[in-house]
CSV table of C-alpha atoms and ligand atoms in Angstrom, one decimal:
chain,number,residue,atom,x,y,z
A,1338,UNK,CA,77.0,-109.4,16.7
A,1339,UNK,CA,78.4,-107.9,20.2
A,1340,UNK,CA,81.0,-107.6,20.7
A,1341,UNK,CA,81.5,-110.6,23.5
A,1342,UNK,CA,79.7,-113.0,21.0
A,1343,UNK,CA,82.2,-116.1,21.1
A,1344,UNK,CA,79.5,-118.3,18.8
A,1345,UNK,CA,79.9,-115.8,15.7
A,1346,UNK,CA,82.4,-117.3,13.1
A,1347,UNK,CA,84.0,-114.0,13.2
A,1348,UNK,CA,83.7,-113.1,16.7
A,1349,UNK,CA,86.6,-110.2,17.6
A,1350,UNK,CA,88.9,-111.7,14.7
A,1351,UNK,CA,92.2,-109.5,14.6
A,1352,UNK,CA,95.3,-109.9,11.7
A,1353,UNK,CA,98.9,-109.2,11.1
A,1354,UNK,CA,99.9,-108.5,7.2
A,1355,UNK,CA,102.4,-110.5,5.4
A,1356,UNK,CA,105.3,-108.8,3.4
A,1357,UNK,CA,107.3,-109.1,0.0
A,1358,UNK,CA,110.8,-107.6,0.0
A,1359,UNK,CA,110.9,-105.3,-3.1
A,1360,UNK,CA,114.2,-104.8,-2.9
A,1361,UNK,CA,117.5,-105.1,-0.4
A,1362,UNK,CA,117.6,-109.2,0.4
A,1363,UNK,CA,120.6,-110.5,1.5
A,1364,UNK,CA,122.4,-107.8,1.4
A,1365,UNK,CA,120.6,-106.4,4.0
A,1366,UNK,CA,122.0,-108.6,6.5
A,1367,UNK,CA,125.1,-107.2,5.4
A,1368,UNK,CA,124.3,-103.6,6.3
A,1369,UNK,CA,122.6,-102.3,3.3
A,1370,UNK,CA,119.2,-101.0,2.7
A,1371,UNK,CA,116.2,-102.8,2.3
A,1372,UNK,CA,112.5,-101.9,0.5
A,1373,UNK,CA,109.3,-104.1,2.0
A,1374,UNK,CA,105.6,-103.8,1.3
A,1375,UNK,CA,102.7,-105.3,3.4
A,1376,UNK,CA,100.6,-108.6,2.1
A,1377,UNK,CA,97.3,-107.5,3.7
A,1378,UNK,CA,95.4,-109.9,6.2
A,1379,UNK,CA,98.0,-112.5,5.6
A,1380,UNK,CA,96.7,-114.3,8.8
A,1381,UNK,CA,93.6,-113.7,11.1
A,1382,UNK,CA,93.3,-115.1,14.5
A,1383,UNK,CA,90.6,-114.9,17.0
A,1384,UNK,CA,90.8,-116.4,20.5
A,1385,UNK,CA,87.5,-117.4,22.7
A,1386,UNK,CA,88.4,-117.5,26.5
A,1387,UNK,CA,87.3,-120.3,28.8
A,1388,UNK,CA,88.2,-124.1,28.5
A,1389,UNK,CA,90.7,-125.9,30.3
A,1390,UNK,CA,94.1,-125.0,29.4
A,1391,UNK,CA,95.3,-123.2,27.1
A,1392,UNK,CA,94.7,-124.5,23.0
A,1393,UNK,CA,96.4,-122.9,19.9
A,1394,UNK,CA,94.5,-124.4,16.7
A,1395,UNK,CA,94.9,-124.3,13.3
A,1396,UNK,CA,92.0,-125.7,11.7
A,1397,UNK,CA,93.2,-125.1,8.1
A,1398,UNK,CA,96.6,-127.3,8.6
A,1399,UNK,CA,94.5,-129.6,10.9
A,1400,UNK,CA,97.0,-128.8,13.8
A,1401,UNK,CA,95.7,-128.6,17.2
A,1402,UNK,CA,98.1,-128.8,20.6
A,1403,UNK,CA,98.1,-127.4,24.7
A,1404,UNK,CA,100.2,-124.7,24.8
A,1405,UNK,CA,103.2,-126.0,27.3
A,1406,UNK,CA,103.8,-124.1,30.4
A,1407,UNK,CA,107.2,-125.4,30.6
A,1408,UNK,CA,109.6,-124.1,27.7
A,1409,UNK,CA,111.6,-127.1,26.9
A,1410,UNK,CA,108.2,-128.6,26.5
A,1411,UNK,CA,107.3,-126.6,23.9
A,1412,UNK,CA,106.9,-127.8,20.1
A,1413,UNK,CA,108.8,-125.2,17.3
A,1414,UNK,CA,105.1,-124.4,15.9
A,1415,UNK,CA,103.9,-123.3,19.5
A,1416,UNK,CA,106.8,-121.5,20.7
A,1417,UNK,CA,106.3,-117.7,19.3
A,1418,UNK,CA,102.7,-117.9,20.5
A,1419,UNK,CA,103.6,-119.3,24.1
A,1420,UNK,CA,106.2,-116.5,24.3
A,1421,UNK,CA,103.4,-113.8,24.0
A,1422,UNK,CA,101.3,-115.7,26.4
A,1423,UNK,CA,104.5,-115.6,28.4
A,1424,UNK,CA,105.4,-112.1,28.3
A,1425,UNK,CA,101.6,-110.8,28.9
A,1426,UNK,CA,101.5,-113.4,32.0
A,1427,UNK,CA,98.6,-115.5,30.2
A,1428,UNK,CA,99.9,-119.0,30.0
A,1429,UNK,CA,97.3,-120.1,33.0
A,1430,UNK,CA,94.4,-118.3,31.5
A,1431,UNK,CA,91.9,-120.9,30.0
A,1432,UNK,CA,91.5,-119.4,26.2
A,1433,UNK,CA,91.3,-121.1,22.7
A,1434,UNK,CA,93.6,-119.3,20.2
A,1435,UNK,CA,92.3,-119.9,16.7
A,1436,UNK,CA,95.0,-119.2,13.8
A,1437,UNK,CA,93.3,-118.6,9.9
A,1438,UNK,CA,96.4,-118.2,7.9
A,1439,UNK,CA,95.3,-116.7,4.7
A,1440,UNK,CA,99.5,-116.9,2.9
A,1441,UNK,CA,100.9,-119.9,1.7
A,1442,UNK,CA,103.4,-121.6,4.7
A,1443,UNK,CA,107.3,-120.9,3.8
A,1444,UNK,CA,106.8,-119.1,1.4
A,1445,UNK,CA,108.9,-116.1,2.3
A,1446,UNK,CA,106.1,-114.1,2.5
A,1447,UNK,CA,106.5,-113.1,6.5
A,1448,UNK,CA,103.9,-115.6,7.5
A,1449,UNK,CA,105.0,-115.9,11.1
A,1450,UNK,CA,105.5,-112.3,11.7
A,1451,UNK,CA,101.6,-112.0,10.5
A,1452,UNK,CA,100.4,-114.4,12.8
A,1453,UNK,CA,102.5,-113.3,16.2
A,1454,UNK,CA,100.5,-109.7,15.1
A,1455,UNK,CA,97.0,-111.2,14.7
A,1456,UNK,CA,97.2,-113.5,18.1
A,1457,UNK,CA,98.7,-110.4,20.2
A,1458,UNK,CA,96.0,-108.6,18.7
A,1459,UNK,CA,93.1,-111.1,19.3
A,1460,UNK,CA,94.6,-111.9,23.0
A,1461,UNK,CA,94.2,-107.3,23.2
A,1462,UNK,CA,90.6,-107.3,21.8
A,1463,UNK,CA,89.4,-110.8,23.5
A,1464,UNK,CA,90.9,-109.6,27.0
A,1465,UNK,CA,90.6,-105.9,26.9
A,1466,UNK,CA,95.0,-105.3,27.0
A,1467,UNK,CA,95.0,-101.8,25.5
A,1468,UNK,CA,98.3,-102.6,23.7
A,1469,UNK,CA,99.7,-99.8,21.9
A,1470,UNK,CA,101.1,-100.7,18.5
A,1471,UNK,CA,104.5,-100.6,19.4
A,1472,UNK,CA,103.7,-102.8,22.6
A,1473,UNK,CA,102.1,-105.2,19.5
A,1474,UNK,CA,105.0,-104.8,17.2
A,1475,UNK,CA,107.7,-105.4,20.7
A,1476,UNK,CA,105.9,-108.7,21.7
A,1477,UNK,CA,105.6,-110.2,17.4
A,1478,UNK,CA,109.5,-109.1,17.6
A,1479,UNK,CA,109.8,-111.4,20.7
A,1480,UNK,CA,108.0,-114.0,19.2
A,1481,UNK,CA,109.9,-113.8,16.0
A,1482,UNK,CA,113.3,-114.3,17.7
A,1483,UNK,CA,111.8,-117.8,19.2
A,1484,UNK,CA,111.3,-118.4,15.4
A,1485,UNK,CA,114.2,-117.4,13.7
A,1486,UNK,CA,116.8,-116.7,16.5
A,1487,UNK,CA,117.9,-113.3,15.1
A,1488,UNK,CA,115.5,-111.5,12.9
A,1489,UNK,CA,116.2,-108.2,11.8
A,1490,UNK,CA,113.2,-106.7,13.0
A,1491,UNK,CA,111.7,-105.9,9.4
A,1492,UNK,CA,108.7,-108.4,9.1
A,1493,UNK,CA,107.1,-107.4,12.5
A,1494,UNK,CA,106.8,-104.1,11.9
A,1495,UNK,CA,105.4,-104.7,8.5
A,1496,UNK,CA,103.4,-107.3,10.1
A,1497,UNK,CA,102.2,-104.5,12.5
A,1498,UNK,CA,101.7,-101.2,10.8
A,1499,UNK,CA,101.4,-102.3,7.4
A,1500,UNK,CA,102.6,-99.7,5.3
A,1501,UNK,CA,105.8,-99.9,2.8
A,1502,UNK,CA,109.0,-99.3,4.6
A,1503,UNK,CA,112.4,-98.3,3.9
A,1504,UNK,CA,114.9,-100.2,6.2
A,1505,UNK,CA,118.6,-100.7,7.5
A,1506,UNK,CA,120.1,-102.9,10.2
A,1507,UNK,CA,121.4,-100.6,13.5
A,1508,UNK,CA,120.6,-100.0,16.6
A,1509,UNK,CA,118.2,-98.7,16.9
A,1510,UNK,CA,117.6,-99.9,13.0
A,1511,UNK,CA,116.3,-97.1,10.5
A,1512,UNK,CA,112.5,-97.8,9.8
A,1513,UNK,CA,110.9,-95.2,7.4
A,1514,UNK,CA,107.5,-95.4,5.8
A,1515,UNK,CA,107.7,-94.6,2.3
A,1516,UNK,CA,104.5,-94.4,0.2
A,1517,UNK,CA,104.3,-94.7,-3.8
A,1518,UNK,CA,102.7,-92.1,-6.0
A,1519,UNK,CA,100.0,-94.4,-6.9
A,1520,UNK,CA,99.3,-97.8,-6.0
A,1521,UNK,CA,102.0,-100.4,-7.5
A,1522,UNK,CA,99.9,-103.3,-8.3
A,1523,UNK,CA,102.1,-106.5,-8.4
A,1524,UNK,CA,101.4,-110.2,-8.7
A,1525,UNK,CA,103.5,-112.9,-6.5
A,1526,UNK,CA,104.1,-116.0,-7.9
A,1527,UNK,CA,104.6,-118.9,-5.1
A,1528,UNK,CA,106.7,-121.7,-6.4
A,1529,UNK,CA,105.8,-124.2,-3.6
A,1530,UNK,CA,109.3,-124.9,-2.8
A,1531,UNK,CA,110.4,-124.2,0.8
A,1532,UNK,CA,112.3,-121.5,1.7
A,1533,UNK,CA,114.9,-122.2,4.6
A,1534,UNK,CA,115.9,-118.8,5.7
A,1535,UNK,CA,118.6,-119.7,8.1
A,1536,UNK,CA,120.0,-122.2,5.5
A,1537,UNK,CA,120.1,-119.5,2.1
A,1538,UNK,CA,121.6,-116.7,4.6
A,1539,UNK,CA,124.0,-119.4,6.0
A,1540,UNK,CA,125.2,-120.6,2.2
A,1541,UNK,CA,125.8,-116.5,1.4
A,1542,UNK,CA,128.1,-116.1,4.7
A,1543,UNK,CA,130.1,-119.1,3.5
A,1544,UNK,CA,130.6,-117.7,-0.1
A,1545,UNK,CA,131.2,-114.4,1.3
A,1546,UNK,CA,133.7,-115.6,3.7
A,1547,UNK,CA,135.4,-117.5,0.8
A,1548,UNK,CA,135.0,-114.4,-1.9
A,1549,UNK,CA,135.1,-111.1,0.0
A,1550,UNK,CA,135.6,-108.8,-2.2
A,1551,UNK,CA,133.3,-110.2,-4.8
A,1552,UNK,CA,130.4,-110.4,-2.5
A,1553,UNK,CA,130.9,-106.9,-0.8
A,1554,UNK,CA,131.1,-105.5,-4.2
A,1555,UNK,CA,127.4,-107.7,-5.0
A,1556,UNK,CA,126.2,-106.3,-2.1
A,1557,UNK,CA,127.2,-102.3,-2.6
A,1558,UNK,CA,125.1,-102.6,-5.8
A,1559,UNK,CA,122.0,-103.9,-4.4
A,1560,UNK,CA,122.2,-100.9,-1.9
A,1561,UNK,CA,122.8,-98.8,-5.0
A,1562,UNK,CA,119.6,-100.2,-6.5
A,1563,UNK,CA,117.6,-100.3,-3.8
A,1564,UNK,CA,118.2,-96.3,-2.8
A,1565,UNK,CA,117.8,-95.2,-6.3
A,1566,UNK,CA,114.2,-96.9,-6.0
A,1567,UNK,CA,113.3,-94.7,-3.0
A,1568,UNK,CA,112.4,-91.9,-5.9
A,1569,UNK,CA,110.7,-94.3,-8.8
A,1570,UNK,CA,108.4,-95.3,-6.0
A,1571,UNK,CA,107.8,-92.1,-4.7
A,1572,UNK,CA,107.5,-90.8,-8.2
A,1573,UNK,CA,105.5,-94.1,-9.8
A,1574,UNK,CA,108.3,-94.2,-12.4
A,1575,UNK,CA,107.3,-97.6,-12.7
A,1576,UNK,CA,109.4,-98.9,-15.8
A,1577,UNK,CA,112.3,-97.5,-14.2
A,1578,UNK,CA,111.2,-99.1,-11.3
A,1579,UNK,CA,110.6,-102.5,-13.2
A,1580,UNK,CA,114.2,-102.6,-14.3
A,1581,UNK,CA,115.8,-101.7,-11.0
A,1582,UNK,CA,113.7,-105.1,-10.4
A,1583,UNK,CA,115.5,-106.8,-13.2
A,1584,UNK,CA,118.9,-105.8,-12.2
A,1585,UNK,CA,118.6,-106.9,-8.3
A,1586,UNK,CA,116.9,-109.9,-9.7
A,1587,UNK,CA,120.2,-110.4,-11.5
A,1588,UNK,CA,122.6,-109.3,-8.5
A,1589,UNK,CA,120.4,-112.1,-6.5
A,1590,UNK,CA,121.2,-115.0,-9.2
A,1591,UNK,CA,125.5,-113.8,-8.6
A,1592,UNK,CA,125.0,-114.8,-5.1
A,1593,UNK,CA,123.3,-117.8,-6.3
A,1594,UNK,CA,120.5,-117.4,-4.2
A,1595,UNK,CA,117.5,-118.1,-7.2
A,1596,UNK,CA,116.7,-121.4,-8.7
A,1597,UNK,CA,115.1,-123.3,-11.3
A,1598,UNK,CA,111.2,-122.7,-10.1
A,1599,UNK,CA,112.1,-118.8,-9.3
A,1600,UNK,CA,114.0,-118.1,-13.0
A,1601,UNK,CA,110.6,-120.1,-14.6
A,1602,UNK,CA,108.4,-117.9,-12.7
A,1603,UNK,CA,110.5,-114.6,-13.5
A,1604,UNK,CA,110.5,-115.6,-17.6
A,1605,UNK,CA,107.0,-116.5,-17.6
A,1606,UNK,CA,106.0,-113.1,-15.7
A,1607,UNK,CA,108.4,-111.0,-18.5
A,1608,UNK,CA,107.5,-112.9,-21.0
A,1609,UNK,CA,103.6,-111.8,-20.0
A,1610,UNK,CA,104.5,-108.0,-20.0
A,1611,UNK,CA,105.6,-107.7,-16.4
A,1612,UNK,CA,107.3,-104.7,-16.2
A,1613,UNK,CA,110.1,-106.3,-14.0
A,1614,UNK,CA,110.1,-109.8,-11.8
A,1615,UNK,CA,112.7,-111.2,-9.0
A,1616,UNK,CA,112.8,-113.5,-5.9
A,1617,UNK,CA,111.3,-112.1,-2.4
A,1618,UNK,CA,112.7,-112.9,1.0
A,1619,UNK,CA,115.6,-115.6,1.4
A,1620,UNK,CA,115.2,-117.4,-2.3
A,1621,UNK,CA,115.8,-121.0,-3.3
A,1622,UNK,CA,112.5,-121.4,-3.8
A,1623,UNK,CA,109.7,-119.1,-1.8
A,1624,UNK,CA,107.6,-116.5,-3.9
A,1625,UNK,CA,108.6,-114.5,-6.9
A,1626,UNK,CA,106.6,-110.5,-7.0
A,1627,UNK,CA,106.3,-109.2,-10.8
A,1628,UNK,CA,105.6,-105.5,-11.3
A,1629,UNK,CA,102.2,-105.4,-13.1
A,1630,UNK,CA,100.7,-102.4,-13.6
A,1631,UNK,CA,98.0,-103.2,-16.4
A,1632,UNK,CA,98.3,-106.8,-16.6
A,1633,UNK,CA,98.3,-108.2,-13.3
A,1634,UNK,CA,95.5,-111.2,-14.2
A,1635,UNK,CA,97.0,-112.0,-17.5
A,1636,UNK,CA,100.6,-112.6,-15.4
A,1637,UNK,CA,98.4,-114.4,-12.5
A,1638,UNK,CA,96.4,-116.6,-14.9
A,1639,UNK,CA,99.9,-117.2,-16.8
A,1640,UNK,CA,101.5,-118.4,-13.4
A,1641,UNK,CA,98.9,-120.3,-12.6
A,1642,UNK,CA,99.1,-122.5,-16.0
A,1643,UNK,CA,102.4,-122.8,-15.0
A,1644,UNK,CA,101.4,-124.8,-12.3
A,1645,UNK,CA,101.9,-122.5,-9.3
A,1646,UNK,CA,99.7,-120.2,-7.3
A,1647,UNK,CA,99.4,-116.3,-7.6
A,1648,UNK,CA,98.4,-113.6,-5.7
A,1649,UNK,CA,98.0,-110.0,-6.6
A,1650,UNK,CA,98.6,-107.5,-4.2
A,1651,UNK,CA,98.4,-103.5,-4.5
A,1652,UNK,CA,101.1,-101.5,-2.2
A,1653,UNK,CA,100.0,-97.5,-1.4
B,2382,PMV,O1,112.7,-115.4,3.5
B,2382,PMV,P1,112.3,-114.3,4.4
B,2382,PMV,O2,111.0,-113.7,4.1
B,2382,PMV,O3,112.4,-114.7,5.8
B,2382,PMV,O4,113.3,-113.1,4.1
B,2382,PMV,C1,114.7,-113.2,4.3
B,2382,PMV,C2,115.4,-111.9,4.0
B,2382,PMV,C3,116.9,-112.0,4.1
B,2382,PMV,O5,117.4,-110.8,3.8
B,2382,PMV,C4,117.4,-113.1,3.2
B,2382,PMV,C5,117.3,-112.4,5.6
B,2382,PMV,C6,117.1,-111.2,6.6
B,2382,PMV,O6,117.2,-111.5,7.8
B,2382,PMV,O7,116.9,-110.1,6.2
């Protein structure tokens, strides 16, 4: 293939990862530390130039539109891409941009930050941009606040540079790559209930308004957890590691943010040998990750005769 062969199925295909939050949800909205780890090749997009207008497809959920020109014109699925075209002064350039989403959709697995990555990156490759990839991290930021109004920045650069990061709200926000000893092999369990963000951080700020002190006190411990598994990753102490799992798992259910589908998954996963299991992302439904060093198919087949899908991931 050359590279300007638009008839290959994989002509100049480009992707963003996905993440899991290991540890830190919720509370990092409240100031506290964070853990996340890339899903790789979460989403794929490729983008063939010519046409009239411009087209954003995704074949897979049999969605197909014209990108507006005009913003109040705009649906809430082609918003974050039309921002990029937006920003890079492309919105009258004739192009086709293809989206192969390879994740599960709300599913709290960072799905939208993946595919801002993987159409800046197809739009660089297809039209010869040069983007650095903090210019491609800036512009999937962008196009994450026209998803979620104020994201804290964490799933764009995951979606970007991939590796595990350590992170904390500020300005600028505290972003450190933090790499295990050996690979941590884990399995996520998808319970195929929606996760609404904006609607699980909203019912914590109500509780929190109502029970201060309780909640602050929730929060200070998932910090505590999540900086004490800095080391066991670093280290691949990985039943210690497991537990600290366990106990944010725990914290997460005080600030009722699990649920019926998420506490199945987490029982089946221990049950199998896991060495620890909890919610990722916002909860109350979304994906569950299990810690599975040596028995990552056995969990995956068990989740899947549970009825829910599984993926097995392994973070460096
Ligand atoms: O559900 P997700 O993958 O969007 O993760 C949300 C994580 C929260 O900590 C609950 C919210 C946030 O902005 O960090």
């Amino acid at each position: 293939m050359t590279s300007n062969d638009d008839t290959h199925p994989d002509a100049l295909k480009a992707a963003g990862n996905g993440k899991v939050i290991l540890f830190g949800e919720h509370a990092v909205v409240y100031g506290s530390h964070a853990i996340a780890a890339p899903i790789p090749l979460a989403v794929e997009a490729r983008v063939i130039t010519g046409g009239t207008g411009v087209r954003l497809a995704v074949p897979r959920w049999e969605f197909e539109c014209d990108v507006a020109a005009e913003r109040d014109q705009r649906s809430a699925f082609e918003r974050p891409a039309a921002r990029i075209l937006e920003l890079l002064d492309l919105l009258r350039t004739p192009m086709r941009i293809e989206v192969i989403p390879n994740l599960p959709r709300a599913m709290g697995l960072g799905g939208s930050a993946a595919a801002a990555v993987a159409i800046v990156r197809a739009l660089d490759r297809r039209l010869g941009l040069n983007l650095s990839n903090q210019q491609v991290n800036e512009l999937a930021f962008e196009a994450e606040r026209e998803a979620h109004g104020n994201p804290s920045g964490i799933d764009n650069s995951v979606a970007t540079f991939g590796d595990m990061v350590l992170f904390r709200r500020g300005d600028p926000p505290l972003m450190r790559a933090l790499k295990s000893g050996n690979p941590l092999r884990f399995v996520i369990g998808v319970t195929g209930v929606e996760s609404l963000t904006a609607r699980m951080v909203g019912g914590v700020r109500r509780r929190w308004e109502r029970s201060r002190r309780l909640y602050n006190r929730l929060f200070d411990q998932i910090d505590q957890v999540t900086v004490r598994a800095i080391d066991a990753i670093r280290a691949s102490r990985l039943e210690t590691l497991g537990e600290m799992m366990n106990q944010c798992q725990d914290l997460l259910s005080e600030l009722q943010v699990s649920s019926p589908e998420i506490d199945e998954l987490v029982k089946v996963a221990r049950d199998k040998g896991a060495l620890g299991a909890k919610l990722t992302g916002a909860g109350g439904g979304g994906s569950v990750i299990a810690l599975c060093p040596d028995n990552a198919e056995t969990v995956a087949q068990a989740f899947r005769d549970a009825g829910f899908e599984a993926m097995e991931i392994a973070v460096k």
